[in-house]
CSV table of C-alpha atoms in Angstrom, one decimal:
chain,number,residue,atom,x,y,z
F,930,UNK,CA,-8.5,-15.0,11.1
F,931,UNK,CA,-9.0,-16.6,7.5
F,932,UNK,CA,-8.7,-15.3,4.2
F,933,UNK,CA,-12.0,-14.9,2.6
F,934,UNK,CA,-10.1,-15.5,-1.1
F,935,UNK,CA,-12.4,-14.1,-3.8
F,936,UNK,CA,-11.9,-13.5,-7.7
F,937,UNK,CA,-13.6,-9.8,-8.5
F,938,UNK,CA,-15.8,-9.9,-11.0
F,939,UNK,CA,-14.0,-7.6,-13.6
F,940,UNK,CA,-15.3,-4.4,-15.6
F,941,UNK,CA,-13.8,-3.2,-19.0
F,942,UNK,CA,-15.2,-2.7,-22.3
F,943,UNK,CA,-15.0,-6.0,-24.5
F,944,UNK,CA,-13.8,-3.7,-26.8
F,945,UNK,CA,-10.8,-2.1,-24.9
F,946,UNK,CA,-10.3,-6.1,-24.0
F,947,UNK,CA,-10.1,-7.1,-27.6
F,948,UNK,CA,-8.0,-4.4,-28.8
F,949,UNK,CA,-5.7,-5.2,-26.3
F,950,UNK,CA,-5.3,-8.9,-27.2
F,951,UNK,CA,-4.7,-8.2,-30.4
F,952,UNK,CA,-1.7,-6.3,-29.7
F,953,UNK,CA,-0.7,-9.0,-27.5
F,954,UNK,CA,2.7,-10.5,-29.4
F,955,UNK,CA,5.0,-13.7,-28.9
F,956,UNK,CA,7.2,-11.3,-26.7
F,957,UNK,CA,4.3,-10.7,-24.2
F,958,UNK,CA,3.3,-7.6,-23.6
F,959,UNK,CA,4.1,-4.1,-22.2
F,960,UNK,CA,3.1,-3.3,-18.2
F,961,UNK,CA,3.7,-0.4,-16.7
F,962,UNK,CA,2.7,0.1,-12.6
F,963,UNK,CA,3.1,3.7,-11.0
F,964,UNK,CA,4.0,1.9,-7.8
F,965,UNK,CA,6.7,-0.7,-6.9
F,966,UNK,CA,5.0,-2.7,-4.7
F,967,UNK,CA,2.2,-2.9,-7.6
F,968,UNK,CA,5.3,-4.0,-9.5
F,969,UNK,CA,6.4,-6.5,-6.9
F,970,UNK,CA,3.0,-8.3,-7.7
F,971,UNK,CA,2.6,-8.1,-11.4
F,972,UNK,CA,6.4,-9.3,-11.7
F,973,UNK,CA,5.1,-12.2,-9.2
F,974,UNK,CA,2.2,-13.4,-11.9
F,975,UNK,CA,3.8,-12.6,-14.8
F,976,UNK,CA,7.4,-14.5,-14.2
F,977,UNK,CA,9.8,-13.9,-16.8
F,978,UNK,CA,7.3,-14.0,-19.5
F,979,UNK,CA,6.8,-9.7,-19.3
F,980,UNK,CA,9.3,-7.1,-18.1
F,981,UNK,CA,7.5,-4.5,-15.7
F,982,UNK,CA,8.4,-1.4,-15.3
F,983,UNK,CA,7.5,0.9,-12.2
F,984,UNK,CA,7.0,4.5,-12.4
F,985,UNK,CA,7.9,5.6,-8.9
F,986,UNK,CA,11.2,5.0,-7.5
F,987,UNK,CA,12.5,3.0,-5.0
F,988,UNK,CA,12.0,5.2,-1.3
F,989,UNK,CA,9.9,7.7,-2.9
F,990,UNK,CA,6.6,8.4,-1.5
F,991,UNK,CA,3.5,8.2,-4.3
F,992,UNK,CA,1.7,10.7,-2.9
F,993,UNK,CA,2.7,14.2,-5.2
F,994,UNK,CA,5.3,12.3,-7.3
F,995,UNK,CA,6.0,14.2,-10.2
F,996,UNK,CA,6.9,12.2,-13.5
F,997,UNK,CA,9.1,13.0,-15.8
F,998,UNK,CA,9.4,12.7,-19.7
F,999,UNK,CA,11.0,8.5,-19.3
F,1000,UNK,CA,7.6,8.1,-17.4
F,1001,UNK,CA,5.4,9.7,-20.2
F,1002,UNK,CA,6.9,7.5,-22.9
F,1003,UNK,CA,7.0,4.3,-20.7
F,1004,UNK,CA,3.2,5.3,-20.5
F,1005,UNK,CA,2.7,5.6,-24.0
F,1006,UNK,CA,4.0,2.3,-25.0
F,1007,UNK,CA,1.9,0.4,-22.5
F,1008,UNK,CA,-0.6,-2.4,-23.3
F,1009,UNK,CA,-1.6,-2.4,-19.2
F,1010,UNK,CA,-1.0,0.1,-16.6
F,1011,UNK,CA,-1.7,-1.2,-13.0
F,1012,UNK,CA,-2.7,1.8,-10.4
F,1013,UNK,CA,-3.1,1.7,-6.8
F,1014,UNK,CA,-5.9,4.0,-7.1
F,1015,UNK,CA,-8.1,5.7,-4.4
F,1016,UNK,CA,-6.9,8.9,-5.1
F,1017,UNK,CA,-3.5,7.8,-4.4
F,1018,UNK,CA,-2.1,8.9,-8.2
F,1019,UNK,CA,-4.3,11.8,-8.3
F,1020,UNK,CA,-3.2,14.6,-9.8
F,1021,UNK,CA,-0.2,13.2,-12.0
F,1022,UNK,CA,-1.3,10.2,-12.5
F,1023,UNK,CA,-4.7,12.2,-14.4
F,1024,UNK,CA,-2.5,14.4,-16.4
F,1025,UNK,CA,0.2,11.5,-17.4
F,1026,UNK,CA,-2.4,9.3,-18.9
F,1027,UNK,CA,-4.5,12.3,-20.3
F,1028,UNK,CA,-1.2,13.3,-21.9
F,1029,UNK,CA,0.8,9.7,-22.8
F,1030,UNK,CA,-1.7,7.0,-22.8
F,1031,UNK,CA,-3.7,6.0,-26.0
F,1032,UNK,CA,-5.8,3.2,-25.4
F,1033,UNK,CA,-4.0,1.8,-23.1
F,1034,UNK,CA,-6.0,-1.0,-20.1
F,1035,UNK,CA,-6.3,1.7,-16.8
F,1036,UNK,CA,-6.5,-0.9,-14.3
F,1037,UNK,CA,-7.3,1.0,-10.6
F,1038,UNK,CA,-6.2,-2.6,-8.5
F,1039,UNK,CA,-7.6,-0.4,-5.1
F,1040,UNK,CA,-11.1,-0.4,-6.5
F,1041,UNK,CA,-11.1,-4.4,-6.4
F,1042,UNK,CA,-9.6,-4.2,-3.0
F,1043,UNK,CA,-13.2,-3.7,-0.7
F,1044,UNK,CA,-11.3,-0.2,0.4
F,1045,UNK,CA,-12.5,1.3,3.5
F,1046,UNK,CA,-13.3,5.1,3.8
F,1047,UNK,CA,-10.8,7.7,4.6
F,1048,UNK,CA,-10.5,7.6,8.8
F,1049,UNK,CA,-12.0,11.2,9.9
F,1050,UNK,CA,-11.1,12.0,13.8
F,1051,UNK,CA,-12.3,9.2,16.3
F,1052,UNK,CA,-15.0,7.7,13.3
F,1053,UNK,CA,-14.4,5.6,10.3
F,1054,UNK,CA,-16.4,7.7,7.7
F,1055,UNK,CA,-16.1,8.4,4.4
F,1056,UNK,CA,-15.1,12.1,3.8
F,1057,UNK,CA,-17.3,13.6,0.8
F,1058,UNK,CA,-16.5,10.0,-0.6
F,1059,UNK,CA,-12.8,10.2,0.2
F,1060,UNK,CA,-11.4,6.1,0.0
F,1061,UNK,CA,-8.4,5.3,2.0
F,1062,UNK,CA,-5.9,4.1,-0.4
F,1063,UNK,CA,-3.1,2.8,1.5
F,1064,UNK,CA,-5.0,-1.2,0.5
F,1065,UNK,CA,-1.8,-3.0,0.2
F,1066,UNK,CA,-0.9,-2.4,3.5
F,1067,UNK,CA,-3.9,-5.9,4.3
F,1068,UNK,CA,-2.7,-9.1,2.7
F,1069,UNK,CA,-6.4,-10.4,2.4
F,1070,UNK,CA,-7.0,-7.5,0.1
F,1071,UNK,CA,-3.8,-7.8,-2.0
F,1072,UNK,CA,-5.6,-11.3,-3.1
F,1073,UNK,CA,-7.4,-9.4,-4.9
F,1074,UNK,CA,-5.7,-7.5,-6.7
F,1075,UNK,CA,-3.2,-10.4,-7.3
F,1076,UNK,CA,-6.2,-11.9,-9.0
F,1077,UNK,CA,-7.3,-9.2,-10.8
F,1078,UNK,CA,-4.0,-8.8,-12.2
F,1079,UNK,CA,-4.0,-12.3,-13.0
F,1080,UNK,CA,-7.6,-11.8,-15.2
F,1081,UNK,CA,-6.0,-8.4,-16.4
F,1082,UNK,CA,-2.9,-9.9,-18.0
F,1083,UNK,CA,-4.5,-13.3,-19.3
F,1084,UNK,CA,-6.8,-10.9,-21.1
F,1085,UNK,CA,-4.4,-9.0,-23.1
F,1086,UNK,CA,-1.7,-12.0,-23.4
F,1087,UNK,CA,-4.4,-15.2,-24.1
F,1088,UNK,CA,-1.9,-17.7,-24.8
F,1089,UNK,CA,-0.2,-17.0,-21.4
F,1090,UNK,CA,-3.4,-17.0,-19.7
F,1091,UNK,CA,-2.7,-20.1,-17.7
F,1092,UNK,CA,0.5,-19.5,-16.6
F,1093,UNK,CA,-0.1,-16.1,-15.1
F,1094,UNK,CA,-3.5,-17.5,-13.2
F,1095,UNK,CA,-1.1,-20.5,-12.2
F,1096,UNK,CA,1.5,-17.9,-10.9
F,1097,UNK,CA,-1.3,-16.0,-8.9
F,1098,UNK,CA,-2.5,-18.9,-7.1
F,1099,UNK,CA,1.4,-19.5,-6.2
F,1100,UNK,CA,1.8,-15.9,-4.7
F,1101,UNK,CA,-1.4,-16.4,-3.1
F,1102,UNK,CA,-0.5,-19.2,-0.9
F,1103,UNK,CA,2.7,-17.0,0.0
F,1104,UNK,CA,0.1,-14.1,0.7
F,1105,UNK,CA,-1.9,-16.5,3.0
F,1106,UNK,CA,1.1,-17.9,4.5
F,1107,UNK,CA,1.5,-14.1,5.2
F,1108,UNK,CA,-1.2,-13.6,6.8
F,1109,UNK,CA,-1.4,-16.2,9.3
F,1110,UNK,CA,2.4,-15.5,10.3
F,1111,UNK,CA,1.3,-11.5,11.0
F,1112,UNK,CA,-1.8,-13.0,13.0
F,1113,UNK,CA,0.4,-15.4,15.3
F,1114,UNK,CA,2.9,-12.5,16.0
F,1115,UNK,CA,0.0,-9.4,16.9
F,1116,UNK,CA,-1.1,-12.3,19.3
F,1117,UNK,CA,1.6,-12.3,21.0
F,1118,UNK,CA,0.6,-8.4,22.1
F,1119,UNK,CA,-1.3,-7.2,24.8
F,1120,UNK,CA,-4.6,-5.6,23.1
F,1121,UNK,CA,-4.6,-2.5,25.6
F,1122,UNK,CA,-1.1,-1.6,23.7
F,1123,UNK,CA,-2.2,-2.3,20.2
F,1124,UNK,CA,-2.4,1.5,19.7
F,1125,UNK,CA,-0.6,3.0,16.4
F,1126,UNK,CA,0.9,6.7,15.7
F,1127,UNK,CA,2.3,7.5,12.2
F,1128,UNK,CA,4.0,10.2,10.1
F,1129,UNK,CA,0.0,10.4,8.3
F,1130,UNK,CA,-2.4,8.2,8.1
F,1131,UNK,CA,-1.5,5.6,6.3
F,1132,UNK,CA,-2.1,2.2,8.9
F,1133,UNK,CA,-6.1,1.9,8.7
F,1134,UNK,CA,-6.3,-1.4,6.9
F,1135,UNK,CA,-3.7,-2.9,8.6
F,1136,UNK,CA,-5.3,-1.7,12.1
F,1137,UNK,CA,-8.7,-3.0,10.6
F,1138,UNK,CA,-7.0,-6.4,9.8
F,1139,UNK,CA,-5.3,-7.5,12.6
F,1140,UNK,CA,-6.6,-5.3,16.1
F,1141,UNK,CA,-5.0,-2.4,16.1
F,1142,UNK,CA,-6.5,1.0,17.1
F,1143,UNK,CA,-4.9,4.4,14.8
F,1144,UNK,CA,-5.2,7.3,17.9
F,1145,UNK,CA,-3.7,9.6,15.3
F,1146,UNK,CA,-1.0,10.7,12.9
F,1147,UNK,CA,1.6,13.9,12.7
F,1148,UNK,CA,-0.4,14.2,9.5
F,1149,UNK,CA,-4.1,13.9,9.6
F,1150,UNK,CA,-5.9,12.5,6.3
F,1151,UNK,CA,-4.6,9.7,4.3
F,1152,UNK,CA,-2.4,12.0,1.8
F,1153,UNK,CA,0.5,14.3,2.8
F,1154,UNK,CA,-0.6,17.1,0.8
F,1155,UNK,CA,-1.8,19.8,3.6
F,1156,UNK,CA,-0.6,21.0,7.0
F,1157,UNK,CA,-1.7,20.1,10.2
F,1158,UNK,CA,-2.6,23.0,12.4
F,1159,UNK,CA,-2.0,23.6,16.0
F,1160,UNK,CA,-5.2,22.8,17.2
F,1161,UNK,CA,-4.9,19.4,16.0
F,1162,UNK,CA,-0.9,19.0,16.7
F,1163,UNK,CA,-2.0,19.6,20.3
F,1164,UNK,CA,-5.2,17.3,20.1
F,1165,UNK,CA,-3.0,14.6,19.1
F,1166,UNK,CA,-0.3,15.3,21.6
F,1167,UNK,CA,-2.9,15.1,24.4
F,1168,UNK,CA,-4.6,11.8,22.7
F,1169,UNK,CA,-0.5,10.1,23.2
F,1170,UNK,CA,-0.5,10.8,26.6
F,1171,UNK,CA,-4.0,10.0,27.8
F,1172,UNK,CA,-3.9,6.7,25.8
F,1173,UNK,CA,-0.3,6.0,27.0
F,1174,UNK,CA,1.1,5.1,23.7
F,1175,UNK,CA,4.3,3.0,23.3
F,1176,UNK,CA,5.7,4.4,20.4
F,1177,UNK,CA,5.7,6.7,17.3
F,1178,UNK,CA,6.5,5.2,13.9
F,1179,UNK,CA,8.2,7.2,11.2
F,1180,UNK,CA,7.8,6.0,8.0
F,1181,UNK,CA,10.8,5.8,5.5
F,1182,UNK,CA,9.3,7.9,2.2
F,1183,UNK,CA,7.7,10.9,4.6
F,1184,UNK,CA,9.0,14.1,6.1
F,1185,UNK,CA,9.3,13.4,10.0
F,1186,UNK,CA,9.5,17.1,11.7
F,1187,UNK,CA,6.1,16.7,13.3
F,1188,UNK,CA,6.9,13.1,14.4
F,1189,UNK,CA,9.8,14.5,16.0
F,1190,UNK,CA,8.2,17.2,17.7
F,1191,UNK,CA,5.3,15.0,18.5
F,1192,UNK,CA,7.8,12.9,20.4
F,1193,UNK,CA,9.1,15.8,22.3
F,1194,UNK,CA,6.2,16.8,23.6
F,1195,UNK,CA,4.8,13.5,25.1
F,1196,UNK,CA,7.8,11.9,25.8
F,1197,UNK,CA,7.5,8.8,23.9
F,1198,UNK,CA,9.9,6.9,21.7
F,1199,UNK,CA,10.0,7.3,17.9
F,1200,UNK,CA,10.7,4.2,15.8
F,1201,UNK,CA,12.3,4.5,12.1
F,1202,UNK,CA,12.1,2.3,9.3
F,1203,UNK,CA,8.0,1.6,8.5
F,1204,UNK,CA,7.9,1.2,5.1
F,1205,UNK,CA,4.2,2.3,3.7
F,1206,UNK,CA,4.6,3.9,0.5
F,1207,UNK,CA,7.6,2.2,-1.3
F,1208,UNK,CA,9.6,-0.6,-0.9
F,1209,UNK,CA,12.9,-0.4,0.4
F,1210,UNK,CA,16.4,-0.6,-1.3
F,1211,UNK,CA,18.4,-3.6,-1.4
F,1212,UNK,CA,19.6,-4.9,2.1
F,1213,UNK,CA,16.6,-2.8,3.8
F,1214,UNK,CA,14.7,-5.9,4.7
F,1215,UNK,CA,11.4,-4.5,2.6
F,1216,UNK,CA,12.8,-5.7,-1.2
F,1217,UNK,CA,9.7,-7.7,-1.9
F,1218,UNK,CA,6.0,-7.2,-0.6
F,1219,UNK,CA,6.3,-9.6,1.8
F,1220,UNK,CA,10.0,-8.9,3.3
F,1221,UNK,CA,8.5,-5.4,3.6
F,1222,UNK,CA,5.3,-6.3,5.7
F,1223,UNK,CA,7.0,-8.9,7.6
F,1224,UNK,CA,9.2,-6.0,8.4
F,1225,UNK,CA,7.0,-3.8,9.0
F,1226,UNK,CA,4.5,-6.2,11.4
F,1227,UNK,CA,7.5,-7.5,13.1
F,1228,UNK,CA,9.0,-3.5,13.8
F,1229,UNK,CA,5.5,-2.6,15.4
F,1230,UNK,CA,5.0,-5.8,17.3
F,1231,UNK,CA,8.4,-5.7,18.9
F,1232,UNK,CA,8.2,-1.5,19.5
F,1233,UNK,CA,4.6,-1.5,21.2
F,1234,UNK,CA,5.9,-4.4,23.4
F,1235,UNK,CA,8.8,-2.5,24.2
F,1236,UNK,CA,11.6,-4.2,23.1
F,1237,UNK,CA,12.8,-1.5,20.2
F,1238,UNK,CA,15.1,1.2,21.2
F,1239,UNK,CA,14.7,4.6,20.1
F,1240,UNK,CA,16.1,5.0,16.4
């Protein structure tokens, strides 16, 4: 598989764009992300030119976060705030910006992504236009939002316009380099055992990527915020044992009781340590973007052949 590396076309008022320059100083400027893997990227193009800040915490999951009054002001003082998007902020994200944000560049990096539609039952189908926002979890699409972030920042700081689009095209290479590693090691697995089962949905672009069919998740829907009922704990449980799946990954930011009993009931091994929401602390194997999906390609791979433990 190649990367099909394109530069999105980019939509903002020229007058949001100007103002922004203009407030541009010597310093750089002020960039706030409400994710840390976001944060992971912009620090990638941006070097030690601008200080970014992230809004959510290392190990936290994004979805319901609840900011506090550091994140309004860190909000307030921004020139840029990078968003995942899709829905993913929804909620606080709305109400922090309504609240803190006066002018400030809203840049949704998920809708410059080519997102898929939310995954409804056995069919990939949008849900009254619900968008799947778990993007970053593709290298190919983090290319684009690596470049958007490139356009985004040489915007509001011209006179390091150069250097950040010279930075992106660095991390991009990485990115392919990436890629192509994850494709060489799914390879190496039998296609009738490429079969994924998560705390919620969150592995639809990187099943789309690379092969991999989602038969379900403890959590329907790509958000955490509802319950799964008993009907569909016990379609799920039926789906595990018909498909004969290897294993059951629990990711590190989400509650794992239905995983748990999930794995009770079928019998099959549950695997720690997926890292979909947050990068990991330091030692965890998931600091950067990449450590984290070379982790996280490398976990699955090894657990679906069968050479992972229970842990």
């Amino acid at each position: 598989m190649g990367l099909a590396l394109v530069s999105p076309a980019v939509a903002c008022s020229g007058d949001n764009r100007e103002s922004k320059e203009a407030s541009a100083t010597d310093a750089g400027i002020s960039v706030v992300t409400t994710s840390n893997i976001a944060a992971d990227w912009v620090s990638r193009v941006v070097g030690d030119r601008v200080e970014v800040t992230s809004l959510l915490p290392t190990g936290t999951s994004p979805h319901g976060y609840s900011p506090g009054a550091r994140d309004v002001a860190r909000v307030a003082e921004a020139d840029i705030v990078f968003t995942m998007g899709l829905g993913l902020e929804t909620g606080w994200l709305k109400d922090l910006v309504a609240e803190a944000s006066e002018g400030a560049d809203i840049v949704e990096l998920g809708s410059f992504a080519n997102p898929l539609p939310a995954r409804r039952g056995d069919a990939m189908e949008a849900d009254q236009g619900v968008m799947d926002p778990h993007f970053w979890l593709d290298p190919v699409r983090v290319v684009l939002a690596v470049y958007e972030i490139a356009e985004r920042l040489g915007l509001a700081d011209s006179e390091a316009a150069a250097a950040y689009e010279s930075n992106a095209e660095a991390y991009v290479a990485e990115l392919e380099a990436l890629h192509a590693w994850a494709v060489e090691r799914v390879e190496t697995l039998n296609v009738d055992r490429r079969k994924l089962v998560t705390s919620h949905d969150s592995l639809g672009y990187l099943a789309d990527r690379y092969g991999f069919e989602v038969v379900g998740a403890a959590i329907p829907g790509v958000s955490t915020d509802r319950d799964t009922t008993p009907r569909e704990l016990a379609a799920l449980i039926d789906a595990v044992i018909m498909q004969d799946v290897s294993a059951i990954f629990a990711e590190t930011v989400e509650s794992n009781r239905l995983v748990e009993q999930l794995a009770r009931e079928t019998g099959v091994i549950v695997v720690a340590g997926l890292f979909t929401g947050s990068l990991g602390s330091p030692g965890s194997g998931a600091e950067t973007y990449i450590e984290m999906m070379r982790t996280n390609v490398g976990l699955i791979v090894d657990a679906l052949r069968g050479d992972v433990e229970e842990r």
